[in-house]
Structure formats: C-alpha cells, structure tokens
Coordinates of C-alpha atoms in Angstrom, one line a residue:
M49 CA 23.5 30.9 -12.7
R50 CA 20.3 30.4 -11.7
R51 CA 19.0 30.1 -8.0
G52 CA 16.6 30.1 -5.9
L53 CA 12.7 30.0 -6.4
S54 CA 12.5 33.1 -9.0
H55 CA 12.7 30.5 -12.1
L56 CA 10.6 28.0 -11.0
R57 CA 7.7 28.1 -13.0
P58 CA 4.5 26.6 -13.8
H59 CA 5.3 23.8 -15.7
P60 CA 3.8 23.3 -19.5
A61 CA 1.7 20.0 -19.5
V62 CA 4.0 17.1 -19.4
P63 CA 3.5 14.3 -21.9
I64 CA 3.2 11.1 -19.2
R65 CA 1.4 9.0 -21.0
A66 CA -1.2 7.6 -18.9
P67 CA -4.6 9.2 -18.7
P68 CA -5.1 12.6 -17.2
P69 CA -7.6 12.7 -13.9
Q70 CA -11.2 13.8 -15.0
S71 CA -12.1 17.3 -14.0
Q72 CA -15.0 15.8 -13.0
S73 CA -13.1 13.7 -10.3
Q74 CA -10.7 17.4 -9.7
Q75 CA -13.7 19.4 -8.6
T76 CA -14.7 17.1 -6.6
Q77 CA -11.6 16.5 -4.4
R78 CA -11.2 20.6 -4.3
Q79 CA -14.8 20.7 -2.9
H80 CA -13.6 17.5 0.1
Q81 CA -11.0 20.6 1.1
R82 CA -11.2 22.6 3.7
P83 CA -9.5 25.0 5.9
T84 CA -7.7 24.3 8.9
S85 CA -5.7 24.6 11.7
S86 CA -2.0 24.4 10.2
S87 CA -1.5 22.1 13.2
P88 CA -1.6 18.8 12.1
P89 CA -5.0 17.4 14.0
L90 CA -5.3 13.2 16.3
P91 CA -6.6 11.0 14.1
P92 CA -10.3 9.7 15.2
R93 CA -10.2 5.9 16.7
C94 CA -11.0 4.0 13.6
C95 CA -11.5 1.2 16.4
G96 CA -11.5 -0.3 20.0
P97 CA -8.2 -0.6 21.8
R98 CA -6.0 -3.6 21.3
R99 CA -9.3 -4.5 18.4
W100 CA -6.1 -6.1 15.9
H101 CA -8.0 -8.1 14.1
S102 CA -10.5 -6.4 12.4
T103 CA -13.3 -6.0 9.5
G104 CA -15.2 -3.9 6.9
T105 CA -17.6 -4.9 9.7
G106 CA -16.0 -4.5 12.9
S107 CA -14.0 -1.4 12.3
A108 CA -14.9 2.0 10.0
C109 CA -11.0 2.0 8.4
N110 CA -11.0 -1.6 8.0
H111 CA -7.3 -1.9 8.1
F112 CA -6.1 -5.1 10.0
V113 CA -7.2 -8.5 8.4
D114 CA -9.2 -10.4 10.1
S115 CA -6.4 -13.7 9.5
G116 CA -6.8 -15.6 13.1
K117 CA -3.0 -17.4 14.3
V118 CA -1.7 -19.7 13.5
E119 CA 0.6 -22.4 15.0
P120 CA 4.4 -21.0 14.4
T121 CA 6.3 -24.4 12.3
G122 CA 9.7 -22.6 12.1
P123 CA 12.7 -22.0 14.4
P124 CA 11.5 -19.6 17.7
P125 CA 11.8 -15.8 17.9
P126 CA 15.3 -14.4 17.9
P127 CA 16.7 -13.6 20.6
R128 CA 16.1 -9.9 21.9
L129 CA 19.5 -7.2 21.9
P130 CA 20.7 -5.4 24.6
S131 CA 19.3 -2.0 23.4
A132 CA 16.2 -3.6 21.7
K133 CA 13.2 -1.5 23.4
P134 CA 9.9 -2.2 23.2
F135 CA 7.0 -1.4 20.6
R136 CA 4.6 -2.0 18.3
L137 CA 4.1 -3.2 15.0
A138 CA 2.2 -3.9 11.8
V139 CA 3.5 -5.8 9.7
K140 CA 1.6 -6.0 5.9
D141 CA 0.0 -8.9 4.1
N142 CA 2.3 -9.9 2.5
I143 CA 5.2 -10.7 4.2
A144 CA 4.9 -13.7 6.1
T145 CA 5.2 -14.3 10.2
A146 CA 5.3 -17.1 12.6
E147 CA 2.2 -16.1 14.2
F148 CA -0.7 -15.4 11.3
P149 CA -1.5 -16.1 8.0
T150 CA 0.2 -14.1 5.4
Q151 CA -2.7 -13.9 2.6
C152 CA -1.4 -11.3 0.0
A153 CA -5.0 -9.7 0.4
S154 CA -5.9 -12.1 -2.7
R155 CA -8.3 -15.3 -2.4
I156 CA -6.3 -18.0 -3.5
L157 CA -3.8 -17.4 -0.8
L158 CA -6.9 -17.7 1.5
G159 CA -5.1 -19.1 4.5
H160 CA -1.6 -19.1 3.5
A161 CA 0.8 -19.9 6.6
S162 CA 4.4 -19.5 5.4
P163 CA 6.8 -22.3 6.8
F164 CA 8.7 -19.5 7.9
E165 CA 9.4 -15.8 8.7
A166 CA 10.6 -12.9 6.3
T167 CA 14.4 -11.9 7.8
I168 CA 13.0 -8.8 8.2
V169 CA 10.3 -8.9 11.1
R170 CA 12.5 -11.4 13.2
Q171 CA 15.1 -8.2 12.5
L172 CA 12.9 -6.8 14.5
R173 CA 11.5 -8.6 16.9
A174 CA 15.3 -9.1 17.8
R175 CA 14.6 -4.8 18.0
G176 CA 11.7 -5.5 20.6
A177 CA 9.1 -6.1 18.3
D178 CA 5.7 -7.1 19.3
V179 CA 3.6 -7.9 15.7
V180 CA 0.2 -6.5 16.7
G181 CA -1.4 -7.9 13.4
K182 CA -1.3 -8.0 9.5
T183 CA -2.4 -4.7 7.7
N184 CA -4.7 -4.9 4.6
M185 CA -3.7 -4.1 1.4
D186 CA -4.2 -4.2 -2.1
E187 CA -4.0 -8.0 -3.4
F188 CA -0.6 -8.3 -4.3
G189 CA 1.1 -4.8 -3.2
M190 CA -0.9 -4.4 -7.3
G191 CA -3.0 -1.0 -6.6
S192 CA -2.5 3.0 -5.8
H193 CA -5.9 2.9 -3.3
S194 CA -5.4 -0.4 -1.1
T195 CA -8.9 -1.3 -2.3
N196 CA -7.9 -4.5 -4.3
S197 CA -8.5 -5.9 -2.2
I198 CA -10.8 -9.8 -0.4
H199 CA -11.1 -7.8 3.2
G200 CA -12.3 -4.3 1.3
P201 CA -10.8 -1.1 1.1
V202 CA -8.8 0.4 3.8
R203 CA -10.3 4.0 4.4
N204 CA -8.8 6.9 5.5
P205 CA -9.4 8.4 9.3
L206 CA -9.1 12.3 8.4
S207 CA -12.1 11.2 6.4
L208 CA -14.6 13.8 6.8
D209 CA -19.4 13.8 6.9
G210 CA -19.1 10.7 6.4
E211 CA -17.5 10.3 3.1
P212 CA -15.3 7.9 2.9
T213 CA -10.9 8.9 1.7
S214 CA -9.2 7.2 0.2
A215 CA -5.7 5.5 2.3
G216 CA -3.4 5.3 -0.3
G217 CA -2.1 1.6 -2.1
S218 CA -1.3 -0.5 -1.5
S219 CA 0.2 -0.4 2.5
G220 CA -2.8 1.9 2.9
G221 CA -4.0 -0.3 6.0
S222 CA -0.4 -0.2 7.2
A223 CA -0.2 3.4 7.7
V224 CA -3.4 3.7 8.3
A225 CA -2.1 1.3 11.4
V226 CA -0.1 3.5 12.9
M227 CA -1.9 6.9 12.2
V228 CA -5.0 5.9 14.9
G229 CA -2.5 5.4 17.3
D230 CA -3.0 1.3 16.7
A231 CA 0.7 0.2 15.9
D232 CA 4.7 2.6 16.5
L233 CA 5.4 1.1 13.5
A234 CA 4.5 -0.7 10.8
L235 CA 5.9 -2.6 7.9
G236 CA 5.4 -1.8 3.9
T237 CA 6.3 -2.9 0.9
D238 CA 7.2 -0.2 -2.2
T239 CA 7.5 -1.1 -5.9
G240 CA 6.0 2.3 -7.2
G241 CA 5.7 3.7 -4.4
S242 CA 2.9 2.0 -2.2
V243 CA 5.0 3.1 0.9
R244 CA 5.2 7.2 -0.1
L245 CA 1.5 7.1 -1.0
P246 CA -0.2 6.0 1.7
A247 CA 1.8 8.3 4.0
S248 CA 1.4 11.3 1.5
Y249 CA -2.3 10.4 2.1
T250 CA -2.8 10.1 5.4
G251 CA -0.1 12.4 7.2
A252 CA 2.1 9.4 8.0
V253 CA 6.0 9.8 7.7
G254 CA 6.8 6.7 4.9
H255 CA 10.7 5.5 4.4
R256 CA 11.4 3.4 1.0
P257 CA 14.8 2.4 1.8
S258 CA 17.6 1.3 -0.9
Y259 CA 16.6 -0.9 -3.2
G260 CA 18.9 -4.3 -1.6
M261 CA 19.6 -3.0 2.0
I262 CA 16.3 -4.5 3.8
S263 CA 16.4 -8.3 3.3
R264 CA 13.1 -9.1 1.1
Y265 CA 13.6 -12.3 2.8
G266 CA 10.3 -14.1 2.8
V267 CA 8.0 -10.7 1.2
F268 CA 5.6 -12.3 -1.5
P269 CA 6.8 -10.6 -4.8
Y270 CA 5.3 -8.4 -7.2
A271 CA 8.1 -7.4 -8.8
N272 CA 11.6 -8.3 -7.8
S273 CA 13.9 -5.1 -9.4
L274 CA 11.7 -3.0 -8.0
D275 CA 10.5 -4.5 -4.6
T276 CA 11.4 -2.6 -1.4
V277 CA 10.6 -3.0 2.6
G278 CA 9.2 0.6 4.0
F279 CA 8.8 1.2 7.3
I280 CA 6.1 4.3 8.0
A281 CA 6.1 5.5 11.8
R282 CA 4.1 9.0 12.8
E283 CA 8.1 11.0 12.7
V284 CA 11.1 10.2 11.3
R285 CA 13.1 9.4 14.2
P286 CA 11.3 6.4 15.3
I287 CA 12.4 4.8 11.1
L288 CA 16.0 7.3 11.5
D289 CA 16.9 5.0 14.9
L290 CA 16.2 1.8 13.7
L291 CA 17.6 2.4 11.0
V292 CA 20.6 3.1 12.0
N293 CA 21.4 3.3 15.6
T294 CA 20.1 -0.9 15.6
G295 CA 23.0 -1.1 12.7
L296 CA 20.0 -2.5 10.9
D297 CA 21.7 -1.1 7.4
E298 CA 24.2 -3.1 7.9
E299 CA 23.1 -6.1 8.1
H300 CA 23.7 -9.0 5.1
D301 CA 21.3 -11.4 4.5
P302 CA 22.4 -14.6 2.5
Q303 CA 18.7 -16.1 1.6
D304 CA 18.0 -13.0 -0.4
P305 CA 19.8 -12.2 -3.4
T306 CA 19.5 -9.1 -3.6
S307 CA 20.6 -8.0 -0.1
L308 CA 23.5 -6.5 -1.2
S309 CA 26.3 -7.9 0.8
L310 CA 28.5 -7.0 3.8
A311 CA 31.8 -5.5 1.6
T312 CA 29.5 -4.0 -1.0
R313 CA 28.1 -2.2 2.2
Q314 CA 30.7 -0.9 3.7
R315 CA 32.0 0.8 0.1
C316 CA 28.6 2.2 -0.2
A317 CA 28.9 3.3 3.2
K318 CA 31.9 4.8 3.3
A319 CA 30.7 6.7 0.1
C320 CA 28.2 8.4 1.8
P321 CA 29.0 11.8 4.0
P322 CA 28.8 9.6 8.1
T323 CA 26.2 12.6 9.6
L324 CA 23.5 16.0 8.2
Q325 CA 26.1 18.8 7.5
D326 CA 24.8 22.5 7.8
N327 CA 21.5 24.3 6.3
S328 CA 24.8 26.5 4.9
Q329 CA 26.8 23.4 3.1
L330 CA 23.6 21.6 2.1
T331 CA 22.0 22.3 -1.7
V332 CA 18.7 21.1 -3.0
G333 CA 17.1 20.6 -6.3
I334 CA 13.7 21.6 -7.5
P335 CA 13.0 19.1 -10.3
L336 CA 11.3 21.1 -13.0
E337 CA 9.3 17.7 -14.8
Y338 CA 7.8 17.7 -12.1
N339 CA 6.1 20.4 -11.6
I340 CA 3.0 19.5 -14.3
S341 CA -0.1 20.8 -15.1
E342 CA -1.9 18.0 -12.9
L343 CA -1.0 18.6 -9.9
D344 CA -2.8 20.3 -7.2
P345 CA -3.0 24.7 -6.9
V346 CA -2.5 23.5 -3.2
I347 CA 0.1 21.1 -3.2
R348 CA 1.5 23.4 -5.9
R349 CA 1.6 26.5 -3.1
T350 CA 2.6 23.9 -0.7
W351 CA 6.0 22.0 -2.6
M352 CA 6.9 25.7 -2.9
A353 CA 6.9 27.0 1.2
A354 CA 9.1 24.3 1.6
A355 CA 11.4 25.0 -0.7
S356 CA 10.8 29.5 0.7
A357 CA 11.6 28.0 3.9
L358 CA 14.4 25.3 3.0
E359 CA 16.0 28.6 1.6
A360 CA 14.9 31.2 5.0
E361 CA 17.9 28.5 6.4
G362 CA 20.2 28.5 4.8
V363 CA 19.8 25.5 2.2
K364 CA 20.7 26.4 -1.3
I365 CA 17.9 26.0 -3.4
V366 CA 18.4 25.4 -7.2
P367 CA 16.0 24.2 -10.0
V368 CA 17.0 20.6 -11.9
S369 CA 15.8 19.2 -14.8
L370 CA 15.2 15.5 -15.5
P371 CA 14.8 15.2 -19.5
S372 CA 14.1 10.5 -18.1
T373 CA 11.3 11.5 -15.9
K374 CA 7.7 12.1 -19.2
E375 CA 8.8 8.2 -19.8
A376 CA 9.0 6.6 -16.6
L377 CA 5.2 6.0 -15.4
C378 CA 5.3 4.4 -19.0
A379 CA 8.5 2.4 -18.4
Y380 CA 7.5 1.2 -14.7
Y381 CA 4.6 -0.7 -15.5
V382 CA 5.8 -1.7 -18.1
L383 CA 8.3 -3.7 -15.7
A384 CA 6.6 -4.1 -13.2
A385 CA 3.7 -5.8 -14.9
A386 CA 6.0 -7.7 -16.4
E387 CA 7.9 -9.2 -13.1
A388 CA 4.2 -10.1 -12.0
S389 CA 3.3 -12.0 -14.3
S390 CA 6.7 -14.5 -14.4
N391 CA 6.2 -14.3 -10.4
L392 CA 3.0 -14.5 -10.2
A393 CA 2.5 -18.1 -12.4
K394 CA 3.4 -19.7 -9.7
Y395 CA 0.3 -19.9 -7.4
D396 CA -1.8 -22.6 -9.5
G397 CA -3.0 -25.0 -7.6
V398 CA -0.9 -26.9 -7.4
R399 CA 2.6 -25.2 -6.7
Y400 CA 0.6 -22.9 -5.0
G401 CA -2.9 -21.5 -3.9
V402 CA -6.2 -22.3 -2.6
R403 CA -7.4 -24.6 -5.3
A404 CA -10.3 -24.0 -6.3
P405 CA -14.0 -27.0 -6.8
G406 CA -14.1 -28.5 -10.2
S407 CA -10.6 -28.0 -10.8
D408 CA -9.4 -31.4 -11.1
A409 CA -7.6 -31.5 -15.1
T410 CA -10.5 -33.9 -15.9
G411 CA -11.0 -31.2 -18.7
D412 CA -9.1 -29.2 -21.1
T413 CA -7.0 -27.5 -18.4
L414 CA -5.4 -27.7 -14.7
Y415 CA -5.6 -24.7 -13.1
S416 CA -6.9 -21.0 -15.5
E417 CA -10.7 -22.3 -12.9
T418 CA -8.4 -21.4 -9.3
R419 CA -6.3 -18.7 -11.0
G420 CA -9.3 -17.5 -12.8
S421 CA -11.4 -17.2 -9.5
G422 CA -8.4 -16.8 -7.2
F423 CA -6.9 -13.4 -9.0
G424 CA -9.1 -9.9 -9.2
D425 CA -9.3 -8.2 -11.6
E426 CA -6.6 -5.4 -11.0
V427 CA -3.9 -8.8 -10.6
K428 CA -5.1 -10.6 -13.5
R429 CA -5.3 -7.4 -15.8
R430 CA -1.2 -7.3 -14.7
I431 CA -0.3 -10.2 -15.6
L432 CA -2.0 -10.1 -19.5
L433 CA -0.1 -6.7 -19.4
G434 CA 3.2 -8.2 -18.4
T435 CA 2.4 -11.3 -20.5
Y436 CA 2.1 -9.4 -23.9
S437 CA 5.1 -7.5 -23.7
L438 CA 6.9 -10.3 -22.6
S439 CA 5.8 -12.2 -25.5
S440 CA 8.9 -12.3 -28.4
E441 CA 6.3 -10.2 -30.6
A442 CA 6.5 -7.6 -27.9
M443 CA 9.1 -7.5 -25.9
D444 CA 11.7 -5.2 -28.5
N445 CA 9.2 -2.8 -28.9
Y446 CA 7.8 -2.3 -24.7
F447 CA 10.1 -4.3 -22.5
I448 CA 13.8 -3.3 -24.1
Q449 CA 12.5 -0.1 -24.5
A450 CA 11.4 0.3 -20.3
Q451 CA 15.1 -1.2 -19.8
K452 CA 16.4 1.5 -22.2
V453 CA 14.1 4.4 -20.2
R454 CA 15.2 3.1 -16.8
R455 CA 18.8 3.1 -17.4
L456 CA 18.2 6.9 -18.9
I457 CA 16.1 7.7 -15.7
R458 CA 19.3 6.2 -13.2
R459 CA 21.8 8.1 -15.4
D460 CA 19.4 11.4 -14.9
F461 CA 19.4 11.1 -11.0
D462 CA 23.2 10.1 -10.8
R463 CA 24.4 13.4 -12.9
V464 CA 22.2 15.9 -10.7
F465 CA 23.3 14.6 -8.0
R466 CA 26.7 15.9 -5.7
L467 CA 27.1 12.6 -4.4
A468 CA 28.8 9.5 -7.0
N469 CA 26.3 6.8 -7.5
P470 CA 28.6 3.6 -5.0
L471 CA 27.9 0.7 -7.4
Q472 CA 28.2 2.9 -10.6
G473 CA 31.6 3.9 -11.1
P474 CA 33.2 7.6 -12.2
E475 CA 31.0 8.4 -15.5
Q476 CA 31.4 11.5 -18.1
F477 CA 28.5 13.5 -18.5
D478 CA 28.7 15.4 -21.9
L479 CA 26.9 18.6 -21.2
S480 CA 25.5 18.2 -25.0
D481 CA 22.7 15.9 -23.3
M482 CA 21.0 17.7 -21.1
A483 CA 18.3 19.5 -22.0
E484 CA 18.4 23.2 -23.6
G485 CA 17.9 25.2 -20.4
T486 CA 20.1 24.1 -17.8
G487 CA 21.3 26.5 -16.0
L488 CA 25.2 25.4 -15.2
E489 CA 26.4 26.7 -11.5
D490 CA 30.1 27.8 -13.2
K491 CA 32.4 26.2 -16.6
R492 CA 32.3 22.9 -15.5
G493 CA 28.6 21.7 -15.4
P494 CA 25.6 22.5 -13.7
P495 CA 25.1 22.8 -10.4
Q496 CA 25.2 19.3 -8.0
I497 CA 22.2 18.8 -5.2
D498 CA 22.3 16.8 -1.9
F499 CA 18.6 16.2 -2.6
L500 CA 15.5 16.2 -4.9
L501 CA 12.4 18.1 -3.0
S502 CA 8.7 16.8 -4.7
P503 CA 5.3 16.3 -3.7
T504 CA 4.4 12.6 -3.1
T505 CA 1.6 12.3 -4.9
P506 CA 0.7 15.5 -7.5
S507 CA -3.3 15.0 -6.0
F508 CA -5.6 14.7 -2.4
A509 CA -6.8 11.8 -1.8
P510 CA -9.8 10.8 -3.2
K511 CA -12.4 9.9 -2.0
L512 CA -13.2 6.3 -2.0
R513 CA -16.9 6.5 -4.1
D514 CA -14.1 8.3 -7.4
V515 CA -11.5 5.4 -6.7
L516 CA -15.1 2.6 -7.7
E517 CA -16.1 4.4 -10.1
N518 CA -13.4 6.2 -12.5
S519 CA -10.5 3.1 -14.3
S520 CA -7.8 1.5 -12.9
T521 CA -6.2 2.9 -15.3
D522 CA -6.3 7.0 -13.9
A523 CA -5.3 5.6 -10.7
Y524 CA -1.8 5.1 -12.1
M525 CA -1.3 8.4 -12.7
N526 CA -0.9 9.1 -8.1
D527 CA 2.5 7.0 -9.1
V528 CA 4.5 9.6 -11.4
F529 CA 5.7 11.6 -8.4
S530 CA 6.9 8.2 -7.2
V531 CA 7.7 6.3 -9.7
P532 CA 11.9 7.2 -10.6
A533 CA 13.2 6.9 -7.5
S534 CA 12.2 3.1 -7.2
L535 CA 13.1 3.1 -10.7
A536 CA 16.5 3.5 -9.6
G537 CA 16.8 2.0 -6.6
L538 CA 17.2 5.2 -4.7
P539 CA 16.0 6.3 -1.0
A540 CA 13.0 7.7 -1.2
V541 CA 11.1 9.9 2.1
S542 CA 7.4 11.2 2.6
L543 CA 6.7 13.6 5.2
P544 CA 3.7 15.3 5.7
A545 CA 3.1 19.6 5.2
R546 CA 0.0 21.4 7.3
T547 CA -2.0 24.4 4.4
P548 CA -4.2 26.1 5.5
E549 CA -5.9 25.3 2.6
S550 CA -7.2 22.0 3.2
H551 CA -7.7 20.0 6.2
L552 CA -5.6 16.7 3.5
P553 CA -1.8 16.5 4.1
V554 CA -0.1 17.2 1.0
G555 CA 2.9 14.5 0.9
L556 CA 6.1 15.8 0.4
Q557 CA 9.5 13.8 -1.0
L558 CA 12.5 14.4 -0.1
I559 CA 14.7 12.1 -2.3
A560 CA 18.6 11.0 -1.6
Q561 CA 21.7 8.8 -3.9
Y562 CA 21.7 5.5 -3.4
W563 CA 23.2 4.8 0.2
D564 CA 22.4 8.4 1.8
D565 CA 19.5 7.1 3.3
K566 CA 20.7 9.0 6.9
R567 CA 21.2 11.4 5.4
V568 CA 18.1 11.7 3.9
L569 CA 15.9 10.8 6.8
G570 CA 17.8 13.7 9.1
M571 CA 16.5 16.2 6.2
A572 CA 13.8 14.6 6.1
E573 CA 13.7 15.5 10.0
R574 CA 14.5 18.9 9.4
L575 CA 11.6 19.9 7.1
K576 CA 8.9 18.1 9.2
E577 CA 9.6 20.4 12.3
L578 CA 10.3 23.3 9.4
M579 CA 6.0 22.7 8.1
H580 CA 4.8 21.8 11.7
R581 CA 5.9 25.4 13.0

C-alpha cells in the first residue's frame, strides 16, 4: 500500500489539450519573484479611505467601478437579524444591488439599474452587511485576469517596481477590495475558478460553495449549471461564521430553480459530519494528475511542504488518481461557452441592453450593431464558440461529449471521497475501471479521503503586460486546477501560503465532497495556520 509522500513523483506531461504557456512568459514570471520574509505583508492601499467608486485614473488598483448611485425601486432592505454584526461588503458587478447599477463590466449594460436586488445581497444585509460598492471584473465573468472590462484592468496590490501584476479573474476587483482593506467580505461568482484564482493571486481566501447552496437569483448568468456565488475574505473564519453560524447554508430561495429545497438541504446535512475530526482521523489525497509539467517548481515545492506539514500534524496523506482530469479543461470551455451563447442572446437592445445608434431595423438586421458594439472581443469569441458547439453538425462531437466527460469527472471524485455524494444513489465502483497504478488500501479498494489538496493555479500572478500580449487561449490554462471541482459542483477553498522563494503568495486548494463545506472550511483554517507559523 502506498502511503505518505514517498511515492509522489513529478508526473509526466499531461495532455491538457490547451495551448501550453510560452517559455518566455514563464521566465518573466520567475524574474518577478523575489525572496522575502515568510510573514504576510499588508498590501499597500490602492486608493484613499472611503473612495469606493474609483476609476483607472483615480486608483492604482482600479478595483471599484465608478457607476454612481441609483434610486432603489424595489422593496426596502430586510430587517437585520438580532445576531447581526455590521461589516463592509463589496459586491461583484454582475450581482444586482439596489443602490448601484449592475453593468457586468460591459458596454451593452452601461448604467443598467436592476429593478430588484439579488437574494444573497439581501440575505447578507439582514446579517449586517453595508454594501460599499461594486467591484470591477471581466466582462460577464469571462476571463482569468480581470482585463476584459470597459473600466480597464484590475491591478494586483502586490505589484512591485511599478510593473502592474494580474489580480486574477474574473472576480479580481472583489479580491483586491478585501486585501487593501476597503471591504471585510466580498462577493464574487465562480464559474470555473473565478473566485479561487483571484484569491490565489492576491493572497486572499476564496470559497466556492457547493452548487445550489447559495441563491443565484439576481446574478447575471454566464453558465447556469456552473455559476456559483462565492465569498472572499482575508481569513477563513468570517466565511465559516457567515455560512454556518448564521444559517445561510440552510436557506432555500424559491425564486432560484437551482437552489436546493429545504428537504434536500436537510438530507445533505445529515450525510456530512457536523464537525471536523481530529487530524489523526483525517485523510487528505494528493491528486497525481495535478502534478503537471507546466506547474511552477516553486508552487510544486510549496504544495509538497503543505502536505508534509499536514502529515507532521497527524493527517494521513495518500496519492490518489483522478484520470478524467486531463479532459476537464476542454470539456469546461465547451460547456461554459455553449451556455453563455444561450444566456447572452437576450442582450439585443430590444429586450435588454443599450441600443446602438443606427440599430433601427431599417436595414437588413435588427440588432447586429448593438451586439457588435456592446460586447467585448472575449465575449464575442465565446458566443461564437458556444453557438458552433450547439449547432446540429457539432453538438454530438462537442457538447454531448463534454457532458459525458463531466459525468466521468464527478464519478472520479465520488470514487475517492470517503463520504458518499448525497445527491446520488449508492454506486458500485469496479476496480477494473481504475487506473493501473492505483494503490489499494486493502482488498476492498483504494484509500478513501476526506479532502483533496492541490495548487489553485499552475503559476504565479503574471504581469499585466504579458497577459495583454498573449492570446486569450493562453489564459485558459490558469483554470486547469479549478475547473474539475466546478464541473462536479463541489465545494472548494483557495488559501494563501507564503514561500521565501517569492514575494507573491502561493494558492493552495482544498476540495471536499458535495455539501461538506463546513468541514472543508475548517480544514482550510487549520492548514492556513500551519503554513503561516
């Protein structure tokens, strides 16, 4: 039986089926890394105090949107709960708010005032939230560096020498708002890693809840089956307290068809342990397929150091295999683009969106000018990709195949986790279906784990100059470690780890079985404390 880290070797190149990063870009990132103390420095403030709505010229980080305020037209804010504690909340610009426009960083929604507020914002208001502003993002959530925005790119507060560094995307503005002290908690949306990736680049904690736990009502959709409202904070505890101690995970929203019913929530809660056990009773898996050749050596060493630190504290560490991981990235970009092409069809200047001059149907078309001038290049690219994959000649070869891969990915996760998936019936896994080199715990099969530990991203935050010079497909590689959990709808947390080999943080990701959010957040808190001793 294979135990510990002795059998974890650098994995050969995995065919991830996305263009690999250019070697010049990797060299640029390594030159940007500088040895520093292991203690986390406080990021420099990017704007003056209380300057919530900043633009690229008024702020060094460009993390808030200068949208002004609107007169609320919906119902009044909900009354605060008796246990409410005031805190400052920053909201991503694709989540509807009462007093601020919601523009999704897109020209086609410029100045759009939503007639209602998102359920999650109202829930947090009842728990003491004061919305301080809307945060910059990639247009409609499509991007990995928060550069595809009409407001300009978001800049990482950890940038040095006047060279702007990526803050990650698409929720980059939310992560920066937290890390510079302008908000205590921020809301983002995570489709394929859009909360975890910015958290990794900026040194924040980013949590993607189990799909269906948090209401999506009032969230402008990118891909309905993948979108999840996530939380970003400096520490794990505020997210854990908010989600569990205030009962947020127990609230069903009848206005959101993807929100789990009360009966299903109760069944899921019963299937998960109520508390996190002692380290000696926990098993953490190291996914071998995540050890790709493109992984930065410094990040790999930090990943191994984290596993060793857990092992020294009594946690059992075992290698596990997730063979369908190598297909996850290509499946994600087929499925997400297909759903986006459908969701964005309504922005035509007739039903929704700002109508372009001259789009009056006097010619041959009704709204091509509106969509052509209103959407950015990356949004157009994904609409075209999604429309093609849904066409009659391509659906069987792309969309249907991607759905099959998605099911295999979920099956891989269910096979390695100790807890059964509460949304699925009992399933028998045949040993013949597993990879040839899979280690066995005993005659019943391989070891069962509580959590998966991996890097959040394969590289450090790149310079914005390199991001803007590279093609958009180069950025897709950043999602290679975050996409599998998104396709399976599982909870995942990105937490920062400091390394003396770089002034930039390393993001470590913990993944758990469905609805096991409470334990994975508790484990993230333990691991973060270990990595900052």
